[in-house]
Short mmCIF file of N, CA and C in Angstrom, two decimals:
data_model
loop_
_atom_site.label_atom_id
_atom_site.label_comp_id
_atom_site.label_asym_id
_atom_site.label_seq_id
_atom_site.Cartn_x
_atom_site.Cartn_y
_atom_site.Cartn_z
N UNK A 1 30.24 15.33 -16.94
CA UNK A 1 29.16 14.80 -16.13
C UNK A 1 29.31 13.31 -15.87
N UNK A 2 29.79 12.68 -16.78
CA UNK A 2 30.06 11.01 -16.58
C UNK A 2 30.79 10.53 -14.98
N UNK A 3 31.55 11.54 -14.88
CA UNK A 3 32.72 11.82 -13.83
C UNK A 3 31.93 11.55 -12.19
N UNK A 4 30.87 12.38 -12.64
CA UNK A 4 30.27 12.26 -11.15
C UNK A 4 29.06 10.98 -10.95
N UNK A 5 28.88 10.80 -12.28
CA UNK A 5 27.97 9.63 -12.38
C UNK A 5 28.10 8.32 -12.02
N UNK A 6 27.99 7.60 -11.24
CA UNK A 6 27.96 6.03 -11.63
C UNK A 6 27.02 5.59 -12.50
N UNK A 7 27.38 4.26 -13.38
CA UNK A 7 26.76 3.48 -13.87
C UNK A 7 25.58 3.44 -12.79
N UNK A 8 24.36 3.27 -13.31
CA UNK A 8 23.06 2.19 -12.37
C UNK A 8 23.09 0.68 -13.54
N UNK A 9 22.43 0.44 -12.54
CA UNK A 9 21.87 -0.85 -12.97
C UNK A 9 20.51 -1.51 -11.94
N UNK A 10 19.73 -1.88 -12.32
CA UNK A 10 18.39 -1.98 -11.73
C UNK A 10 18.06 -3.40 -12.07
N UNK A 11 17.69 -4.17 -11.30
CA UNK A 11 17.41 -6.02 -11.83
C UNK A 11 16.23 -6.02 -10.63
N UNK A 12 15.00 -6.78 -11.47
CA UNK A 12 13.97 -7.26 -11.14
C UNK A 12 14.06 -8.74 -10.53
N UNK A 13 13.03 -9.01 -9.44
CA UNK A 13 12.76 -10.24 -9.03
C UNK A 13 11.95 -10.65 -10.48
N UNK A 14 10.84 -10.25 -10.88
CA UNK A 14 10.33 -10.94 -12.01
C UNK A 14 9.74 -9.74 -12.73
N UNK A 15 9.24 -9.92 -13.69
CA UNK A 15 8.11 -8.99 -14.65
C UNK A 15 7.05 -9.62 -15.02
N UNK A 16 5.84 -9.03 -14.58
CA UNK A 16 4.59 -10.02 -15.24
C UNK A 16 4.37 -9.34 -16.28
N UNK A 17 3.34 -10.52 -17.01
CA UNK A 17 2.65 -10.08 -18.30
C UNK A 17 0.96 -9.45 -17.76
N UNK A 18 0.29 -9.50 -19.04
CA UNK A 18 -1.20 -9.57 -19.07
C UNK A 18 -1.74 -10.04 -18.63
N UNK A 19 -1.12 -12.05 -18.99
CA UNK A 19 -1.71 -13.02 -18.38
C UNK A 19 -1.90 -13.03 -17.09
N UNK A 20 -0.96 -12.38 -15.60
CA UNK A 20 -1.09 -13.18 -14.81
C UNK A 20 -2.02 -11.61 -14.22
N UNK A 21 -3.08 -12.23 -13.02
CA UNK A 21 -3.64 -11.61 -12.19
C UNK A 21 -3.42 -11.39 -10.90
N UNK A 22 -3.29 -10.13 -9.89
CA UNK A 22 -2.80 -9.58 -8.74
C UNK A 22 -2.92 -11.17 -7.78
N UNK A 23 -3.74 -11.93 -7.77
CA UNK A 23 -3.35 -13.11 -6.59
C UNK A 23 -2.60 -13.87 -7.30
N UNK A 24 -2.08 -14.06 -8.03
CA UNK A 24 -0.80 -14.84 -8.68
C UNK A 24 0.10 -13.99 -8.53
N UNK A 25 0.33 -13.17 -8.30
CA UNK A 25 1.56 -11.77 -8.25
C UNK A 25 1.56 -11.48 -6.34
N UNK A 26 0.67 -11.59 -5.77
CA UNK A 26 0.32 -12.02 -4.05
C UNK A 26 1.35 -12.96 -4.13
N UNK A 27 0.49 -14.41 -4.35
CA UNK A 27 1.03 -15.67 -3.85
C UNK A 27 2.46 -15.75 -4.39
N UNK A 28 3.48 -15.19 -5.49
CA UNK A 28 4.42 -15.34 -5.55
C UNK A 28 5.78 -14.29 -5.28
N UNK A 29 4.93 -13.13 -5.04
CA UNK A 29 6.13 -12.12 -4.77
C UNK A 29 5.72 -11.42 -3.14
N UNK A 30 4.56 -11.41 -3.23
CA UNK A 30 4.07 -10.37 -1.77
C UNK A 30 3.66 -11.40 -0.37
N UNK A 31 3.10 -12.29 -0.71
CA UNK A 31 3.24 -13.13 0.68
C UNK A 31 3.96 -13.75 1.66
N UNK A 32 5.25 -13.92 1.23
CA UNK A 32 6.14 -14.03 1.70
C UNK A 32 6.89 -12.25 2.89
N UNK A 33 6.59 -11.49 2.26
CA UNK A 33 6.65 -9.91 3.36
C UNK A 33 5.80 -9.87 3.90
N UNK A 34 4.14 -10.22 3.73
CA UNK A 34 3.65 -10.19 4.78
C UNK A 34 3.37 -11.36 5.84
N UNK A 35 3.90 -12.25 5.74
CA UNK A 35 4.05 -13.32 6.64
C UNK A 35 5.48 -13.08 7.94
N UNK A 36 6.63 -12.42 6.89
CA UNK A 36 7.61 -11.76 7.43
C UNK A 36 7.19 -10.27 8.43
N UNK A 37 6.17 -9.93 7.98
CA UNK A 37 5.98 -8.57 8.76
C UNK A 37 5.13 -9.18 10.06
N UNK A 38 4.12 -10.27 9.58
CA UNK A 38 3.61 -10.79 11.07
C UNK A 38 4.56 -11.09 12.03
N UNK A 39 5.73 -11.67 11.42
CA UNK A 39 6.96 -11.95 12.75
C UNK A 39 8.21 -11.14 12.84
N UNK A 40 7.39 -9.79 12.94
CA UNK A 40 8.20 -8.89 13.03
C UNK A 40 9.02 -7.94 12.49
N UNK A 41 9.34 -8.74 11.29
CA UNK A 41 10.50 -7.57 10.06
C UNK A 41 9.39 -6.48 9.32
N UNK A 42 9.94 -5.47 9.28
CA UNK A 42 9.59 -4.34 8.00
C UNK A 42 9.33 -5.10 6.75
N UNK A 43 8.43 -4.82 6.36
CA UNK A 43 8.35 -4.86 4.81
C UNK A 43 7.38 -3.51 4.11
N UNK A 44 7.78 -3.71 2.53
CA UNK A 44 7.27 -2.87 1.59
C UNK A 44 6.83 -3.63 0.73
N UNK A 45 6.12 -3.01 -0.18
CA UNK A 45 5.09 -3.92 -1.29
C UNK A 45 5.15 -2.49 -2.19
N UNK A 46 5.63 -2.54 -3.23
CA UNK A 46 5.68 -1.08 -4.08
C UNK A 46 5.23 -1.56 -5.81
N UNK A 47 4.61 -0.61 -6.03
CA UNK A 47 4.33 -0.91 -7.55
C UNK A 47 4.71 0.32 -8.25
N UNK A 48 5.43 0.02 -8.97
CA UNK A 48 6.22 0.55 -10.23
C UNK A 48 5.56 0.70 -11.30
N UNK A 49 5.23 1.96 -12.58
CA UNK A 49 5.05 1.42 -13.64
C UNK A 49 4.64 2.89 -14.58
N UNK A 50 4.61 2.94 -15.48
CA UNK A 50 4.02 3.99 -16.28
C UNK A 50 3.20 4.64 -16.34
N UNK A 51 1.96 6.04 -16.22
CA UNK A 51 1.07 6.30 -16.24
C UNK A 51 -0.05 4.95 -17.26
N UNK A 52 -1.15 4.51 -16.79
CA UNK A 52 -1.81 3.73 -17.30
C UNK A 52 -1.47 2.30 -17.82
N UNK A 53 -0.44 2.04 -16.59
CA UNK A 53 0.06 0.60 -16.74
C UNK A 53 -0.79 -0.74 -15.57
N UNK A 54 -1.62 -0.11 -15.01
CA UNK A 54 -2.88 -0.57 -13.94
C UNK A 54 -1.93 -1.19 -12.64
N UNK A 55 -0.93 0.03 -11.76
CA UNK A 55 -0.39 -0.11 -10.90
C UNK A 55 -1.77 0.11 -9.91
N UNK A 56 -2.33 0.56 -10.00
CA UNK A 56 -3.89 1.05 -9.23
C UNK A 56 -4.88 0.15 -9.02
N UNK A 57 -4.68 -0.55 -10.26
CA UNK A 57 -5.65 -1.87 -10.55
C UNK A 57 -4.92 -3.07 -9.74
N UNK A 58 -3.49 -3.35 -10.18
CA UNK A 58 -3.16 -4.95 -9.21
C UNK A 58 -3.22 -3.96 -8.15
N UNK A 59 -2.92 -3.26 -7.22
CA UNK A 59 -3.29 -2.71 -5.70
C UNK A 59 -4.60 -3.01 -4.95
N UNK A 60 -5.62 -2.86 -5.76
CA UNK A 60 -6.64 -2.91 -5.33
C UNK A 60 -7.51 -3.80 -6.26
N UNK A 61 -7.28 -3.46 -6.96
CA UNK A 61 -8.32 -5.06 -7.69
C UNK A 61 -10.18 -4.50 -7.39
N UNK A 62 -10.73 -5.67 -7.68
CA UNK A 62 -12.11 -5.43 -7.86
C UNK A 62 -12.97 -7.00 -6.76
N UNK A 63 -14.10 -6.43 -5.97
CA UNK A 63 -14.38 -7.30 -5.11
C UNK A 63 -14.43 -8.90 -5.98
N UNK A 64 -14.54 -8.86 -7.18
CA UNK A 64 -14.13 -10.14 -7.31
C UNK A 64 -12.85 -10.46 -8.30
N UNK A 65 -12.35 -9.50 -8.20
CA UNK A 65 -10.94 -10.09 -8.30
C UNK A 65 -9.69 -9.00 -7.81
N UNK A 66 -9.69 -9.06 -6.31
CA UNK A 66 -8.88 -8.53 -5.27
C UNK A 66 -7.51 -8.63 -5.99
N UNK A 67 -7.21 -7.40 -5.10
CA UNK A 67 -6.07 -6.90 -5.76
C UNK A 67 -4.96 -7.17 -4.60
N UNK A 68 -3.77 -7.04 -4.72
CA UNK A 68 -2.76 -6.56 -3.73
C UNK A 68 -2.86 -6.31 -2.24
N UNK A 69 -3.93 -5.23 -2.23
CA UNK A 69 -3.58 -4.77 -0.77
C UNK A 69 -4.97 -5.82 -0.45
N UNK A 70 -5.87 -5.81 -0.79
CA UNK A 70 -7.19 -6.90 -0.36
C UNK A 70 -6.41 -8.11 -0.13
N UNK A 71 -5.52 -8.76 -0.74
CA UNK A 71 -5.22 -9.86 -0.37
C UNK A 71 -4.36 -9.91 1.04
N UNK A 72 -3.29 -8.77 0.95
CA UNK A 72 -2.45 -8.82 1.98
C UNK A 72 -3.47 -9.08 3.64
N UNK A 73 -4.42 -7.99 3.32
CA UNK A 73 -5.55 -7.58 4.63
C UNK A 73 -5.75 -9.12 4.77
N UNK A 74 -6.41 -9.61 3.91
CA UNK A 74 -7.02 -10.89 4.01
C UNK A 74 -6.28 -12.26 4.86
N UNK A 75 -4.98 -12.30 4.58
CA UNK A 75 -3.97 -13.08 5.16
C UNK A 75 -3.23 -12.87 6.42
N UNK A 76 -3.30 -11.57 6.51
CA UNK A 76 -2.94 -10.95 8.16
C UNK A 76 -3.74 -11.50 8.97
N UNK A 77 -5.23 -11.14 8.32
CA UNK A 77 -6.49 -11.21 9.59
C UNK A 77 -6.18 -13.63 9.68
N UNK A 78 -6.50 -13.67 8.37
CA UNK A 78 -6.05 -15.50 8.22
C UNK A 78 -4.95 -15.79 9.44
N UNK A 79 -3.74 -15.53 8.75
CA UNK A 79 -2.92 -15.88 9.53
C UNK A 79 -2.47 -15.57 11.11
N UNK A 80 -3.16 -14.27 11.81
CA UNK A 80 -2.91 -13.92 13.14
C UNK A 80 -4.40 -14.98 13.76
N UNK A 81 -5.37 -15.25 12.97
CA UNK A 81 -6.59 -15.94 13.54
C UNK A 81 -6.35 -17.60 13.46
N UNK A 82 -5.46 -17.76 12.88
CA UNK A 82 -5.42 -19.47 12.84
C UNK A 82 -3.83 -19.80 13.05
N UNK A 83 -2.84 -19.25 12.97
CA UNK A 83 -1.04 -19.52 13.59
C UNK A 83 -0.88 -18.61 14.49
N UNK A 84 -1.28 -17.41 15.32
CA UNK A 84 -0.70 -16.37 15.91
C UNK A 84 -1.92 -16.66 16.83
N UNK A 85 -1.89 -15.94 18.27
CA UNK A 85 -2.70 -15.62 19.24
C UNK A 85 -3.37 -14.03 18.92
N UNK A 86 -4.13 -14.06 17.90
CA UNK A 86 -4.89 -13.00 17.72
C UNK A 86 -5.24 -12.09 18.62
N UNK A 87 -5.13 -12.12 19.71
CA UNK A 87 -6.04 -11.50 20.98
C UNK A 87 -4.25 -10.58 21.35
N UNK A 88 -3.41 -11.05 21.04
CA UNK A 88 -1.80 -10.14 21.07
C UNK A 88 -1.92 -9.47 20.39
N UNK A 89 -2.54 -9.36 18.63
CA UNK A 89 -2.16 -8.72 18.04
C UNK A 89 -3.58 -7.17 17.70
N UNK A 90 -2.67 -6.23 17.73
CA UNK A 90 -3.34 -5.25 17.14
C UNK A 90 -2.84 -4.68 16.17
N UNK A 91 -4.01 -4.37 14.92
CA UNK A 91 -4.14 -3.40 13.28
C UNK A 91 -4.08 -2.35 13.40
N UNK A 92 -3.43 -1.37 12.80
CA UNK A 92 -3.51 -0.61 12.83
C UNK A 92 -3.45 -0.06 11.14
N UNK A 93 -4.08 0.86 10.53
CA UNK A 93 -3.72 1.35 9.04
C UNK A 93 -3.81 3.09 9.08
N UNK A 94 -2.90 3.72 8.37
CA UNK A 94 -3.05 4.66 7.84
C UNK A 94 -3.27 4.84 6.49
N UNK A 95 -3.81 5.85 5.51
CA UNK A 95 -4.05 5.55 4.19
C UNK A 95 -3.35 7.32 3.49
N UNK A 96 -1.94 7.70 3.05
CA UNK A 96 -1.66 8.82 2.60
C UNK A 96 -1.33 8.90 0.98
N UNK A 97 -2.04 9.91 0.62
CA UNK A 97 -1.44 10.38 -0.75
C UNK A 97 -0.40 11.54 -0.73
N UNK A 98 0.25 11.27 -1.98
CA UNK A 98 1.59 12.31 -2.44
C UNK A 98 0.95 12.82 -3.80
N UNK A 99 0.29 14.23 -4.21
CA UNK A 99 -0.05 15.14 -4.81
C UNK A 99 0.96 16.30 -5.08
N UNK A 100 0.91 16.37 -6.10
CA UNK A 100 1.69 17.84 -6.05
C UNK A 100 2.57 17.98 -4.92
N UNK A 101 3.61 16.81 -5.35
CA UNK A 101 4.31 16.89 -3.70
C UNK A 101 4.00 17.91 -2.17
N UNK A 102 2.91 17.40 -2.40
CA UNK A 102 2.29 17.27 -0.79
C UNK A 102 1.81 16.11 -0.33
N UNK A 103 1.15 16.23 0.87
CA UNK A 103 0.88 14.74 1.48
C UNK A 103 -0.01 15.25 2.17
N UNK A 104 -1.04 14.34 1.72
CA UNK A 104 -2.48 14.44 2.13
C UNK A 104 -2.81 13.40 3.08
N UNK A 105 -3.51 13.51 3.98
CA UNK A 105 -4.58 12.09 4.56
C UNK A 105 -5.59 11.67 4.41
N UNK A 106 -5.95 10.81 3.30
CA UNK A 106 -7.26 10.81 2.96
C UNK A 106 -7.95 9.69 3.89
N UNK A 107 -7.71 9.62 5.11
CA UNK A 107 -8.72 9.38 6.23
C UNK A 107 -9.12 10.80 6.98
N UNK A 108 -8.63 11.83 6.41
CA UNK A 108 -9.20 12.93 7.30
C UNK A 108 -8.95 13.79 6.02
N UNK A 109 -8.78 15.43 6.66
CA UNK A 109 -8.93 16.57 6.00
C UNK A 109 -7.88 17.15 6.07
N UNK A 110 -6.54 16.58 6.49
CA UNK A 110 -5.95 16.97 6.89
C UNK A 110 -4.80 17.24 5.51
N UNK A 111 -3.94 18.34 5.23
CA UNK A 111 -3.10 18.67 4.17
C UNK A 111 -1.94 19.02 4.53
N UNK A 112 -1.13 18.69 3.72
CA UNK A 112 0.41 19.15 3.97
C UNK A 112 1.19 19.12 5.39
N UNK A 113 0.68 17.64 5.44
CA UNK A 113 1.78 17.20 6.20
C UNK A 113 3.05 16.75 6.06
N UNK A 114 4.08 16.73 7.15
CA UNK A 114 5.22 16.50 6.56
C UNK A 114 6.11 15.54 7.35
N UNK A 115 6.86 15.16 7.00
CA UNK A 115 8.19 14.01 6.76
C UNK A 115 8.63 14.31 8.21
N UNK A 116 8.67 13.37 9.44
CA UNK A 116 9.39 13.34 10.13
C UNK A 116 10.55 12.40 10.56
N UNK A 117 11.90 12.28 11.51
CA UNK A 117 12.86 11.29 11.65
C UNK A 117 12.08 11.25 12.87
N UNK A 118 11.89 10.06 13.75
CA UNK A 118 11.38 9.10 14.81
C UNK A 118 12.02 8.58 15.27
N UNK A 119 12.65 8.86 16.74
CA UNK A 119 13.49 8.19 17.30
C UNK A 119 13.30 6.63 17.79
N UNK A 120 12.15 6.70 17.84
CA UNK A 120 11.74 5.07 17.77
C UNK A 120 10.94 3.84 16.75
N UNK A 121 10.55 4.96 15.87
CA UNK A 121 9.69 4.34 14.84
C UNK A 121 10.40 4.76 13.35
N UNK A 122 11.45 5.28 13.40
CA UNK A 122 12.00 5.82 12.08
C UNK A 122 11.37 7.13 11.14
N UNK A 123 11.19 6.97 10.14
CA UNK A 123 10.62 7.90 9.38
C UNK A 123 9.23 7.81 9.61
N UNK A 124 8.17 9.03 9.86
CA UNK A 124 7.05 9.29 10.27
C UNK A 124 6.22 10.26 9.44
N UNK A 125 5.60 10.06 9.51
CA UNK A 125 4.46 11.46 8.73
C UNK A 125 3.70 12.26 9.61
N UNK A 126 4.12 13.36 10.57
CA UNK A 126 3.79 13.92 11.71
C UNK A 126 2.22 14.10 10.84
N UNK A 127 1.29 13.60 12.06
CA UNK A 127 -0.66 14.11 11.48
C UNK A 127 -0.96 13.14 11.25
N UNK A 128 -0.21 11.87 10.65
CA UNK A 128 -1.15 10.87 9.66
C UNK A 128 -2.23 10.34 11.32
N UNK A 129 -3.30 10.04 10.46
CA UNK A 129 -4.31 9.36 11.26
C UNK A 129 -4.12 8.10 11.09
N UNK A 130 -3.98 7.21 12.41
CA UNK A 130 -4.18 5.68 12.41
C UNK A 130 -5.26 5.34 12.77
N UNK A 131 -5.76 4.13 12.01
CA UNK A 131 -6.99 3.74 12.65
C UNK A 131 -6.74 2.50 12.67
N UNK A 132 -7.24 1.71 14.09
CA UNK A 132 -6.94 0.60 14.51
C UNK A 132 -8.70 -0.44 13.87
N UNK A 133 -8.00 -1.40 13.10
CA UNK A 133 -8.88 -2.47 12.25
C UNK A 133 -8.89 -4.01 13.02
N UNK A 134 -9.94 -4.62 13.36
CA UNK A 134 -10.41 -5.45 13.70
C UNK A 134 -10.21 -7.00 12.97
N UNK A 135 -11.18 -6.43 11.68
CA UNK A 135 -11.58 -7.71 11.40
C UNK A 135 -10.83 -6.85 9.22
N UNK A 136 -10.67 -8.08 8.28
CA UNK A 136 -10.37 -7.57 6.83
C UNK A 136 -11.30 -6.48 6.48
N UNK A 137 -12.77 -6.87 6.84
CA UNK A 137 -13.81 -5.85 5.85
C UNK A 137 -13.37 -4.41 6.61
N UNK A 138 -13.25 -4.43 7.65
CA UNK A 138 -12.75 -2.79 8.42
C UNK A 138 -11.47 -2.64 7.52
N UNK A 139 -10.54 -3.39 7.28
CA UNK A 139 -9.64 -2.52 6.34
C UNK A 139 -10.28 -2.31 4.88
N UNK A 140 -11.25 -3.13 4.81
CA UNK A 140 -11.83 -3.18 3.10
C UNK A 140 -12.25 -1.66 3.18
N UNK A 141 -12.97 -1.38 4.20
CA UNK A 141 -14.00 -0.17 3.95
C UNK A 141 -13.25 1.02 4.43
N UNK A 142 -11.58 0.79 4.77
CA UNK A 142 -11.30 1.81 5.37
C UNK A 142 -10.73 2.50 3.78
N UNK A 143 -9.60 1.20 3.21
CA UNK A 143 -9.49 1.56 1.63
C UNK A 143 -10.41 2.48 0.76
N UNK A 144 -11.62 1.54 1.30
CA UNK A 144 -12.57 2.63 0.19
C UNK A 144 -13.26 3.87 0.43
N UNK A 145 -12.98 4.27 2.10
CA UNK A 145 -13.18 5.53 2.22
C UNK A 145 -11.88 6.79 1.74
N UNK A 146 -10.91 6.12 2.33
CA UNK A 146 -9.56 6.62 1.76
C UNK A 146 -9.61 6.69 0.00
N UNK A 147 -10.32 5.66 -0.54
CA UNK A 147 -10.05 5.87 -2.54
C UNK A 147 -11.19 7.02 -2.83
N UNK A 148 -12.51 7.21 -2.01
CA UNK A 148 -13.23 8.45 -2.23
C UNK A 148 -12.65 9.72 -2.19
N UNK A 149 -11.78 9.78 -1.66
CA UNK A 149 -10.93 11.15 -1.73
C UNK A 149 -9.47 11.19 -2.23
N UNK A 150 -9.44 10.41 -3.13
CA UNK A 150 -8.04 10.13 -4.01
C UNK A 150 -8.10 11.34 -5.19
N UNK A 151 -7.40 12.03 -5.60
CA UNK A 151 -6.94 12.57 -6.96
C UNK A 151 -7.03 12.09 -8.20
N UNK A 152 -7.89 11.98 -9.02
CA UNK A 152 -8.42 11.34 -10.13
C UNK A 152 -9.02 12.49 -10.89
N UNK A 153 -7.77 12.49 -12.11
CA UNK A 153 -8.16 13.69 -13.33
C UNK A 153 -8.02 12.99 -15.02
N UNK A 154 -8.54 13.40 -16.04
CA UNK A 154 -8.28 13.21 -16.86
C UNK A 154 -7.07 13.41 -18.04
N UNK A 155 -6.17 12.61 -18.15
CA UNK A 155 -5.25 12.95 -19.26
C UNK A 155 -4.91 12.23 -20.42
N UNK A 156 -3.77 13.10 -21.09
CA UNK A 156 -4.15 12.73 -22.65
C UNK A 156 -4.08 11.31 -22.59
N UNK A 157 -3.20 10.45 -21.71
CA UNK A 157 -3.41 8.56 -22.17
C UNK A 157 -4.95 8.06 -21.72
N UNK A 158 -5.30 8.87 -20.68
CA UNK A 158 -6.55 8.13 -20.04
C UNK A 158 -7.73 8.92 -19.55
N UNK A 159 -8.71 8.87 -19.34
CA UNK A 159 -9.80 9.50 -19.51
C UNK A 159 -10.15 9.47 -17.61
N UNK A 160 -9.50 8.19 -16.97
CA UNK A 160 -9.85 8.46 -14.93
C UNK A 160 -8.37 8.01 -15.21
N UNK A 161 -8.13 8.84 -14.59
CA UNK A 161 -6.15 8.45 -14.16
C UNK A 161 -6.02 9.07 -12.51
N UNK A 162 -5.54 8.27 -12.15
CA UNK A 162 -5.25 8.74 -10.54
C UNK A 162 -3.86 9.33 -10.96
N UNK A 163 -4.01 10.45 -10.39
CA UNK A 163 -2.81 11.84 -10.52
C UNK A 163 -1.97 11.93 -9.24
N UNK A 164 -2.19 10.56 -8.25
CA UNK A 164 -1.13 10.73 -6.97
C UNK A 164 -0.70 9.18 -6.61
N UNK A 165 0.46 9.60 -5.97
CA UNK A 165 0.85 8.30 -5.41
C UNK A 165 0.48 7.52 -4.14
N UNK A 166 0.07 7.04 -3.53
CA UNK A 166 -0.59 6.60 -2.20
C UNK A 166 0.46 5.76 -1.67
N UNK A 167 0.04 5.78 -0.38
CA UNK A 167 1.15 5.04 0.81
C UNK A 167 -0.07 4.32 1.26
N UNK A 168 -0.68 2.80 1.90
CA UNK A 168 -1.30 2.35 2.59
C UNK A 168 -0.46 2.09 3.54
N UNK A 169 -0.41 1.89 4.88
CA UNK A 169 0.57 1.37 5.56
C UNK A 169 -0.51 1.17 6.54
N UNK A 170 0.32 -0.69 6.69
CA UNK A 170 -0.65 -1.49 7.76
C UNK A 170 0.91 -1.89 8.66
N UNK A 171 0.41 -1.36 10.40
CA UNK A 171 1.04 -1.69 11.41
C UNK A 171 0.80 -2.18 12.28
N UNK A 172 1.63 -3.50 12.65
CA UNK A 172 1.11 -4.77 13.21
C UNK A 172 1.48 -4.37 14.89
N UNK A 173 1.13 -4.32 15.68
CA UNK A 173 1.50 -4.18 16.98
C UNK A 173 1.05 -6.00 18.31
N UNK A 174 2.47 -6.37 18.71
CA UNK A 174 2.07 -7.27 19.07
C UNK A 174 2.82 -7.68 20.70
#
């Protein structure tokens, strides 16, 4: 088996501790992609980590102490309203979970959708619902209609454990 194997090797930009909180983990690893995605490039923002390592928690954070994706929203709407001609740009978000390898839309009712190639947009999720966002609090409240219908069960490490993986994806059209 070695034969067919390569070595991996995996190297981090950084590892936080305890100490630091999701806008210190923003301002030094994630703002820089979304400043890059306002002018155009792809980016991803992914969190990694163990059942009950609070990948859920820096994502979203708490209204007073915003998490990940609250901050990103927050700096799009900032930065297209005070460096960009806002009135060019349009929001757009979808919000999907991965369950029991399926894929859900928890902006709708919609189940088991699936994986498409896009000749112009790349990889797609034929069904997902977009909804086009205005102003941050429209993405705030779109999050939290999308986290009302998230997958959240109890297991042996944790007593509310979210049991799926989520995709937010915010698309800038300009």
């Amino acid at each position: 088996m070695d034969s067919i194997y390569s070595p991996q090797m995996f190297t981090f930009d950084k590892i936080y501790g305890v100490d630091f909180n999701s806008q210190i983990i923003y301002k030094e690893m994630c703002r820089q992609i979304v400043r890059s995605a306002i002018d155009g490039y792809n980016g991803t923002i992914f969190m990694y980590g163990q059942t009950t390592s609070g990948k859920t928690f820096t994502m979203l954070g708490t209204p007073n102490s915003p998490g990940i994706l609250p901050c990103t929203l927050r700096d799009i709407f900032n930065i297209i309203q005070k460096e960009k001609n806002a009135e060019n740009y349009t929001v757009y978000c979808s919000y999907l979970e991965i369950y029991n390898e399926n894929i859900h839309d928890l902006l709708t009712d919609s189940n088991f959708l699936k994986i498409a190639d896009d000749n112009k947009y790349g990889v797609v999720v034929n069904g997902a619902k977009r909804v086009k966002i205005k102003t941050f609090e429209d993405g705030i409240a779109l999050k939290d209609y999308g986290e009302e219908n998230r997958k959240y069960r109890e297991t042996l490490i944790n007593e509310y454990s979210s049991r799926s993986h989520t995709i937010f994806q915010i698309v800038l059209l300009n």
